[in-house]
Short mmCIF file of C-alpha atoms in Angstrom, two decimals:
data_model
loop_
_atom_site.label_atom_id
_atom_site.label_comp_id
_atom_site.label_asym_id
_atom_site.label_seq_id
_atom_site.Cartn_x
_atom_site.Cartn_y
_atom_site.Cartn_z
CA MET A 1 0.12 -0.35 0.11
CA ALA A 2 1.03 3.51 -0.80
CA THR A 3 2.45 5.97 2.16
CA PRO A 4 0.84 8.81 2.61
CA ILE A 5 2.06 11.72 1.04
CA LEU A 6 1.52 13.73 4.56
CA LYS A 7 3.39 10.81 6.42
CA LEU A 8 6.07 11.26 4.40
CA ARG A 9 6.71 15.27 4.80
CA LEU A 10 6.16 15.35 8.82
CA ARG A 11 8.90 11.93 8.81
CA ARG A 12 11.07 14.95 6.63
CA TYR A 13 9.95 16.96 9.23
CA SER A 14 10.91 15.36 11.95
CA SER A 15 14.24 14.09 10.56
CA SER A 16 14.99 18.10 10.35
CA ILE A 17 13.57 18.68 13.94
CA VAL A 18 16.83 16.05 15.33
CA SER A 19 18.90 17.13 13.05
CA ALA A 20 18.19 21.11 14.29
CA ILE A 21 18.18 19.94 18.24
CA VAL A 22 20.79 18.03 17.88
CA LEU A 23 22.98 20.74 16.04
CA ILE A 24 21.91 23.74 18.63
CA ALA A 25 23.13 21.19 21.90
CA LEU A 26 26.81 20.90 20.52
CA CYS A 27 27.02 24.43 19.97
CA LEU A 28 25.73 25.00 23.62
CA GLY A 29 28.05 22.32 24.34
CA GLN A 30 30.76 23.84 22.06
CA SER A 31 29.45 27.73 24.15
CA THR A 32 30.08 26.13 27.71
CA GLN A 33 33.36 24.64 27.19
CA VAL A 34 34.47 28.13 25.37
CA VAL A 35 33.17 29.74 28.75
CA ALA A 36 35.16 27.23 30.94
CA SER A 37 37.98 27.74 29.14
CA GLN A 38 37.83 31.50 29.43
CA ASN A 39 37.65 31.42 32.87
CA GLU A 40 40.19 28.53 33.62
CA VAL A 41 42.94 31.77 31.78
CA LEU A 42 41.77 34.13 34.27
CA GLN A 43 41.97 32.61 37.07
CA LYS A 44 45.68 31.34 35.85
CA VAL A 45 46.44 35.02 34.98
CA LEU A 46 44.92 37.33 37.21
CA PRO A 47 46.29 36.23 40.68
CA LYS A 48 49.55 36.75 38.98
CA THR A 49 48.96 39.92 38.23
CA VAL A 50 49.53 43.03 40.68
CA LYS A 51 48.03 46.56 40.64
CA LEU A 52 50.62 49.87 41.33
CA TYR A 53 50.24 53.47 42.52
CA GLY A 54 53.09 55.39 43.58
CA ALA A 55 53.73 59.23 42.32
CA GLY A 56 52.05 61.03 40.20
CA GLY A 57 47.84 62.42 39.89
CA LEU A 58 49.68 65.49 37.60
CA LYS A 59 47.96 66.11 34.53
CA ASN A 60 48.59 63.32 32.18
CA LEU A 61 50.73 61.12 34.51
CA ALA A 62 48.81 58.76 35.88
CA ASN A 63 49.07 57.87 39.59
CA TYR A 64 48.99 54.09 39.19
CA GLY A 65 49.80 51.65 36.69
CA THR A 66 50.04 47.89 36.69
CA GLY A 67 53.16 44.66 37.56
CA LEU A 68 53.46 41.17 36.98
CA LEU A 69 54.47 38.77 40.06
CA ILE A 70 57.63 36.94 39.01
CA SER A 71 59.14 35.36 41.69
CA ALA A 72 57.69 33.12 44.31
CA ASP A 73 58.83 35.87 47.03
CA GLY A 74 57.74 38.53 45.33
CA HIS A 75 59.54 40.26 42.83
CA ILE A 76 57.14 42.54 40.83
CA LEU A 77 57.97 43.24 36.99
CA THR A 78 57.20 46.73 35.50
CA VAL A 79 58.03 49.22 33.44
CA TRP A 80 60.76 52.26 34.37
CA ASN A 81 58.04 55.50 34.89
CA HIS A 82 57.24 58.14 36.65
CA LEU A 83 54.77 56.19 38.81
CA LEU A 84 58.24 54.96 40.52
CA ASP A 85 59.75 58.06 41.77
CA THR A 86 58.44 57.82 45.32
CA ASP A 87 59.78 55.90 48.61
CA GLN A 88 55.89 55.35 48.94
CA ILE A 89 54.65 52.61 46.40
CA ILE A 90 52.03 50.42 47.04
CA ALA A 91 51.35 47.41 44.88
CA VAL A 92 47.77 45.43 45.57
CA LEU A 93 47.29 41.87 44.84
CA ASP A 94 44.64 40.70 43.57
CA ASN A 95 42.89 40.03 46.58
CA GLY A 96 42.64 43.00 47.93
CA ARG A 97 45.89 42.48 49.69
CA ARG A 98 48.03 46.42 49.91
CA LEU A 99 51.48 45.86 50.51
CA PRO A 100 54.36 48.36 50.37
CA ALA A 101 56.42 47.49 47.07
CA GLN A 102 60.92 48.04 47.77
CA PHE A 103 62.28 49.79 43.99
CA VAL A 104 64.91 47.46 43.20
CA SER A 105 66.88 47.66 40.36
CA GLY A 106 65.97 49.16 36.64
CA ALA A 107 67.32 49.52 33.62
CA GLY A 108 66.45 52.99 31.39
CA GLU A 109 67.64 51.44 27.71
CA ALA A 110 65.16 48.42 28.29
CA GLY A 111 62.50 50.75 30.23
CA LEU A 112 62.04 48.06 32.99
CA ALA A 113 62.10 47.71 36.56
CA VAL A 114 61.99 45.36 39.32
CA LEU A 115 59.88 45.71 42.83
CA LYS A 116 59.64 43.25 45.94
CA VAL A 117 56.84 42.94 47.98
CA GLU A 118 56.80 40.83 51.13
CA VAL A 119 55.33 37.36 50.23
CA ILE A 120 55.44 33.91 50.72
CA ASN A 121 54.56 31.22 47.54
CA ALA A 122 52.63 34.46 45.64
CA PRO A 123 51.47 32.95 42.75
CA HIS A 124 53.32 34.47 39.60
CA PHE A 125 54.88 33.65 36.19
CA ASP A 126 57.92 31.47 35.40
CA LEU A 127 59.99 33.73 32.65
CA ALA A 128 61.92 30.20 31.98
CA GLU A 129 58.14 29.79 31.35
CA VAL A 130 58.05 32.55 28.59
CA SER A 131 57.45 32.38 24.66
CA ARG A 132 57.29 34.54 21.22
CA SER A 133 54.04 33.85 18.82
CA GLY A 134 54.20 36.08 15.33
CA PRO A 135 51.62 37.78 12.91
CA GLY A 136 47.92 36.34 13.28
CA THR A 137 48.63 35.15 16.90
CA PRO A 138 45.52 35.92 19.69
CA VAL A 139 46.34 37.35 22.50
CA LEU A 140 44.93 38.89 25.59
CA GLY A 141 46.56 42.08 27.89
CA PHE A 142 46.27 42.09 31.21
CA SER A 143 46.19 45.90 32.52
CA ASN A 144 44.86 48.00 35.20
CA MET A 145 44.15 50.43 32.37
CA PHE A 146 42.03 53.27 33.38
CA ASN A 147 42.30 52.72 37.03
CA VAL A 148 39.35 51.06 36.88
CA ALA A 149 39.89 48.37 39.00
CA ALA A 150 40.04 48.95 43.16
CA GLY A 151 41.01 46.71 45.98
CA ASP A 152 39.80 42.93 44.93
CA GLU A 153 38.25 44.45 41.55
CA PRO A 154 39.99 42.39 38.61
CA VAL A 155 42.16 43.92 36.07
CA SER A 156 40.52 44.55 32.63
CA VAL A 157 41.32 42.45 30.31
CA ILE A 158 42.08 43.46 26.40
CA HIS A 159 41.63 40.67 23.44
CA GLY A 160 43.67 41.78 20.38
CA VAL A 161 45.27 40.02 17.75
CA ILE A 162 49.91 40.10 17.15
CA ALA A 163 49.64 42.57 13.78
CA MET A 164 53.34 42.10 13.34
CA LEU A 165 56.90 42.16 14.79
CA THR A 166 58.97 45.13 14.64
CA PRO A 167 62.19 47.47 15.61
CA LEU A 168 59.90 50.33 17.92
CA THR A 169 61.29 53.44 16.62
CA ALA A 170 59.25 55.41 18.67
CA ARG A 171 59.46 58.86 20.97
CA ARG A 172 57.28 60.23 24.60
CA GLY A 173 57.33 64.07 23.27
CA ARG A 174 60.57 65.47 21.42
CA PHE A 175 62.33 62.46 21.86
CA ASP A 176 63.33 59.02 20.80
CA ILE A 177 62.58 55.44 23.29
CA PRO A 178 66.41 54.45 23.49
CA TYR A 179 64.89 50.48 23.38
CA LYS A 180 65.71 49.49 19.84
CA GLY A 181 64.54 45.51 19.59
CA ASP A 182 61.51 44.38 18.58
CA VAL A 183 58.07 43.76 19.96
CA PHE A 184 54.61 43.05 19.06
CA ILE A 185 52.54 45.05 17.25
CA VAL A 186 48.87 44.38 18.49
CA ASP A 187 45.67 45.38 17.17
CA ALA A 188 43.44 46.49 19.96
CA VAL A 189 43.87 49.22 21.37
CA MET A 190 45.99 48.40 24.72
CA ASN A 191 48.73 50.79 25.79
CA ASN A 192 46.22 53.47 28.25
CA PRO A 193 46.96 55.36 31.59
CA GLY A 194 47.63 52.54 34.04
CA ALA A 195 48.18 49.75 31.90
CA ALA A 196 51.94 50.74 31.22
CA GLY A 197 53.66 47.00 33.16
CA GLY A 198 51.03 44.36 31.87
CA ALA A 199 50.73 41.12 31.42
CA LEU A 200 50.33 40.16 26.96
CA THR A 201 49.59 36.48 27.05
CA THR A 202 48.15 33.98 24.79
CA GLN A 203 44.33 33.23 24.76
CA ASP A 204 45.34 29.82 26.78
CA GLY A 205 47.62 32.72 29.13
CA LYS A 206 51.26 31.85 28.28
CA LEU A 207 53.40 35.15 28.55
CA LEU A 208 54.45 36.54 25.80
CA GLY A 209 55.49 40.26 26.92
CA ILE A 210 55.01 43.32 28.86
CA ILE A 211 52.74 46.04 27.73
CA GLY A 212 54.88 49.31 27.11
CA LYS A 213 54.17 53.06 28.10
CA GLU A 214 52.06 55.14 25.54
CA LEU A 215 54.69 56.04 22.54
CA LYS A 216 53.96 57.28 19.44
CA ASP A 217 55.81 56.24 16.28
CA SER A 218 58.86 58.63 15.58
CA ARG A 219 57.44 58.26 12.28
CA SER A 220 53.91 58.32 11.58
CA ASN A 221 53.12 60.04 14.40
CA LEU A 222 50.51 57.92 15.79
CA TRP A 223 49.80 56.36 18.86
CA ILE A 224 50.79 52.22 18.10
CA ASN A 225 49.79 49.81 20.79
CA TYR A 226 52.75 47.27 21.50
CA ALA A 227 54.66 45.27 23.77
CA ILE A 228 57.76 43.90 24.49
CA PRO A 229 58.54 40.05 23.97
CA LEU A 230 60.14 39.01 27.39
CA SER A 231 61.94 36.80 25.49
CA ASP A 232 64.28 38.80 23.99
CA VAL A 233 64.88 40.42 27.54
CA ARG A 234 64.91 37.35 29.99
CA ASP A 235 68.70 37.52 30.82
CA THR A 236 68.14 41.53 31.83
CA ILE A 237 65.38 41.02 34.19
CA GLU A 238 66.95 37.84 36.23
CA LYS A 239 69.82 40.48 36.39
CA LEU A 240 67.15 42.57 37.57
CA VAL A 241 65.70 40.70 40.74
CA ARG A 242 69.29 39.61 41.49
CA GLY A 243 69.77 43.65 42.30
CA GLU A 244 72.90 43.45 39.47
CA VAL A 245 71.91 46.43 37.04
CA ILE A 246 71.81 50.00 38.54
CA THR A 247 71.32 52.34 35.35
CA ASP A 248 70.38 56.14 35.61
CA ASP A 249 67.29 56.89 34.40
CA SER A 250 68.17 60.10 32.65
CA ILE A 251 69.49 57.81 29.48
CA GLU A 252 65.02 57.06 28.88
CA LEU A 253 64.84 59.78 27.13
CA PRO A 254 68.05 60.89 24.76
CA PRO A 255 67.28 63.82 22.36
CA VAL A 256 65.99 62.32 18.80
CA ILE A 257 68.26 64.93 16.92
CA ARG A 258 70.42 67.72 18.37
CA PRO A 259 70.15 70.68 16.35
CA ILE A 260 73.72 71.06 14.64
CA ASP A 261 74.92 74.85 14.80
CA THR A 262 74.19 75.95 11.14
CA SER A 263 76.54 79.43 12.24
CA GLY A 264 78.87 78.66 10.12
CA LEU A 265 76.30 78.12 6.68
CA GLY A 266 75.88 81.52 7.40
CA PHE A 267 71.79 80.67 9.03
CA ARG A 268 69.45 78.80 11.63
CA LEU A 269 66.87 77.67 11.04
CA VAL A 270 63.51 78.03 13.02
CA PRO A 271 63.26 76.54 16.65
CA ASP A 272 62.69 72.18 16.13
CA VAL A 273 59.02 72.36 18.87
CA VAL A 274 57.08 69.76 17.12
CA PRO A 275 58.16 66.50 15.64
CA ARG A 276 57.30 67.36 12.14
CA THR A 277 58.33 71.42 12.25
CA PRO A 278 58.89 72.79 8.94
CA ALA A 279 62.45 73.59 7.94
CA TYR A 280 62.37 77.44 7.24
CA ILE A 281 64.79 79.99 7.24
CA ASP A 282 64.88 81.68 10.97
CA PHE A 283 67.84 84.31 10.80
CA VAL A 284 69.77 84.59 7.97
CA MET A 285 73.41 86.38 9.20
CA PRO A 286 74.46 90.15 7.24
CA GLY A 287 78.03 89.30 5.50
CA SER A 288 77.65 85.67 5.11
CA THR A 289 77.80 83.35 2.35
CA ALA A 290 74.44 81.88 2.78
CA GLU A 291 73.04 86.22 2.66
CA ALA A 292 75.58 85.79 -0.99
CA ILE A 293 73.79 83.62 -2.35
CA GLY A 294 70.58 85.21 -1.92
CA LEU A 295 69.14 82.94 1.04
CA GLN A 296 66.28 84.71 2.44
CA GLN A 297 64.61 84.78 6.46
CA ASP A 298 61.32 82.77 5.30
CA ASP A 299 62.25 80.88 3.05
CA LEU A 300 61.31 76.67 3.40
CA ILE A 301 63.88 73.98 2.09
CA VAL A 302 62.81 71.19 0.19
CA LEU A 303 64.93 69.55 -1.08
CA ILE A 304 68.75 68.42 0.29
CA ASN A 305 70.96 66.96 -2.81
CA ASP A 306 67.31 65.76 -4.23
CA ASP A 307 66.81 64.53 -0.42
CA LEU A 308 63.47 65.52 -0.21
CA ILE A 309 62.99 67.29 3.57
CA GLN A 310 59.65 67.29 5.35
CA SER A 311 61.45 69.09 8.74
CA CYS A 312 63.73 70.40 10.47
CA ARG A 313 64.81 67.14 12.40
CA GLU A 314 64.89 65.88 8.92
CA PHE A 315 67.64 68.54 7.55
CA TYR A 316 69.83 67.82 10.95
CA SER A 317 70.37 64.15 9.65
CA GLN A 318 70.88 64.76 6.24
CA LEU A 319 73.40 67.29 7.14
CA ARG A 320 74.92 65.44 9.85
CA GLU A 321 76.03 63.20 6.87
CA LEU A 322 77.84 65.49 4.61
CA ARG A 323 81.26 66.38 5.33
CA LYS A 324 83.96 69.64 5.57
CA GLY A 325 84.44 70.75 1.24
CA ASP A 326 80.95 68.61 0.71
CA ALA A 327 79.30 70.32 -1.72
CA LEU A 328 75.29 71.11 -0.38
CA ARG A 329 72.75 71.81 -3.10
CA MET A 330 69.65 73.04 -1.17
CA THR A 331 65.73 74.07 -3.20
CA VAL A 332 63.75 76.39 -0.93
CA ARG A 333 60.62 77.19 -1.91
CA ARG A 334 60.08 81.74 -1.39
CA ASP A 335 56.58 82.60 -2.34
CA ARG A 336 55.07 80.24 -5.22
CA GLU A 337 58.71 79.68 -6.42
CA LEU A 338 61.57 77.18 -5.59
CA VAL A 339 65.10 78.44 -5.82
CA ASN A 340 68.54 76.65 -6.17
CA VAL A 341 71.09 77.64 -4.15
CA GLU A 342 74.69 75.68 -3.35
CA LEU A 343 76.93 75.88 -0.47
CA ILE A 344 80.21 74.26 0.48
CA VAL A 345 80.18 72.67 3.97
CA PRO A 346 82.26 74.12 6.40
CA GLU A 347 83.32 72.82 10.06
CA LEU A 348 79.93 71.98 11.37
CA ASN A 349 79.47 71.57 15.31
#
């Protein structure tokens, strides 16, 4: 006997419904596993992070920051900045316990510092297990950014992806940062006030790097989000823990490009006050060669020996490569015309 069409359709619908229920159950199971896994990572990493409080509190100088416990005896790794410029540094552990922190040592070039609190068997990151990852790696950033957390509240967590591994070419204000090693560039807004000293980990909680200070790229003048790979500075950190490295922090912010005394050329540029100050001539000395060849105040230097000049710093950088007796061919813009001149480079200071 033929099967009724209605029964066939009901069987098909029943089969589809069962498949959908199974699929939903699988998705819910996977979602539960993901949530459980994320909670495990948080429970593993958060007790190893520390909220720091010290000097600051003025405009653009936050008096809060972040640190990482790196030993069971209470050694804390953080970034060397203004926060540590006081004898009353307070470390707040994940459980809300407030402890005075003592400065152990710091390295100006790497920009790292180690503090110490009196604890026993503290949960900590093992530097021997620090790994290194490349572009495309999903990461988590743990930090006390914006001082959102208080007491035993957990620090903030940001997720992102490593965009690239590249040498750091950054500045703070008008000054270059001495550290020129590789850094992780992250696609998340991670380097916020208070975030310096935080942990960059993989999604399963393995430590990769330490979140750095708020810096701008020297070339693009844009804020960068980065972390220093701890695998590259592990030896330095071990020395800091032993108190072996004590460096004058005055080397932390050396000038980017020291202006050259151009009085020998017969002119001076305008003061270099911003990262890309245009290379305008501020003063032409009477009776000088510069005056004789026709240079004038407010001339804008746009080319040196066919190289484009976009700022005073680029002018000084190009000039530093020349030697006494070399030809200095310059193109300057005056009103709407370009004027070509040539000088012989004298002895420069």
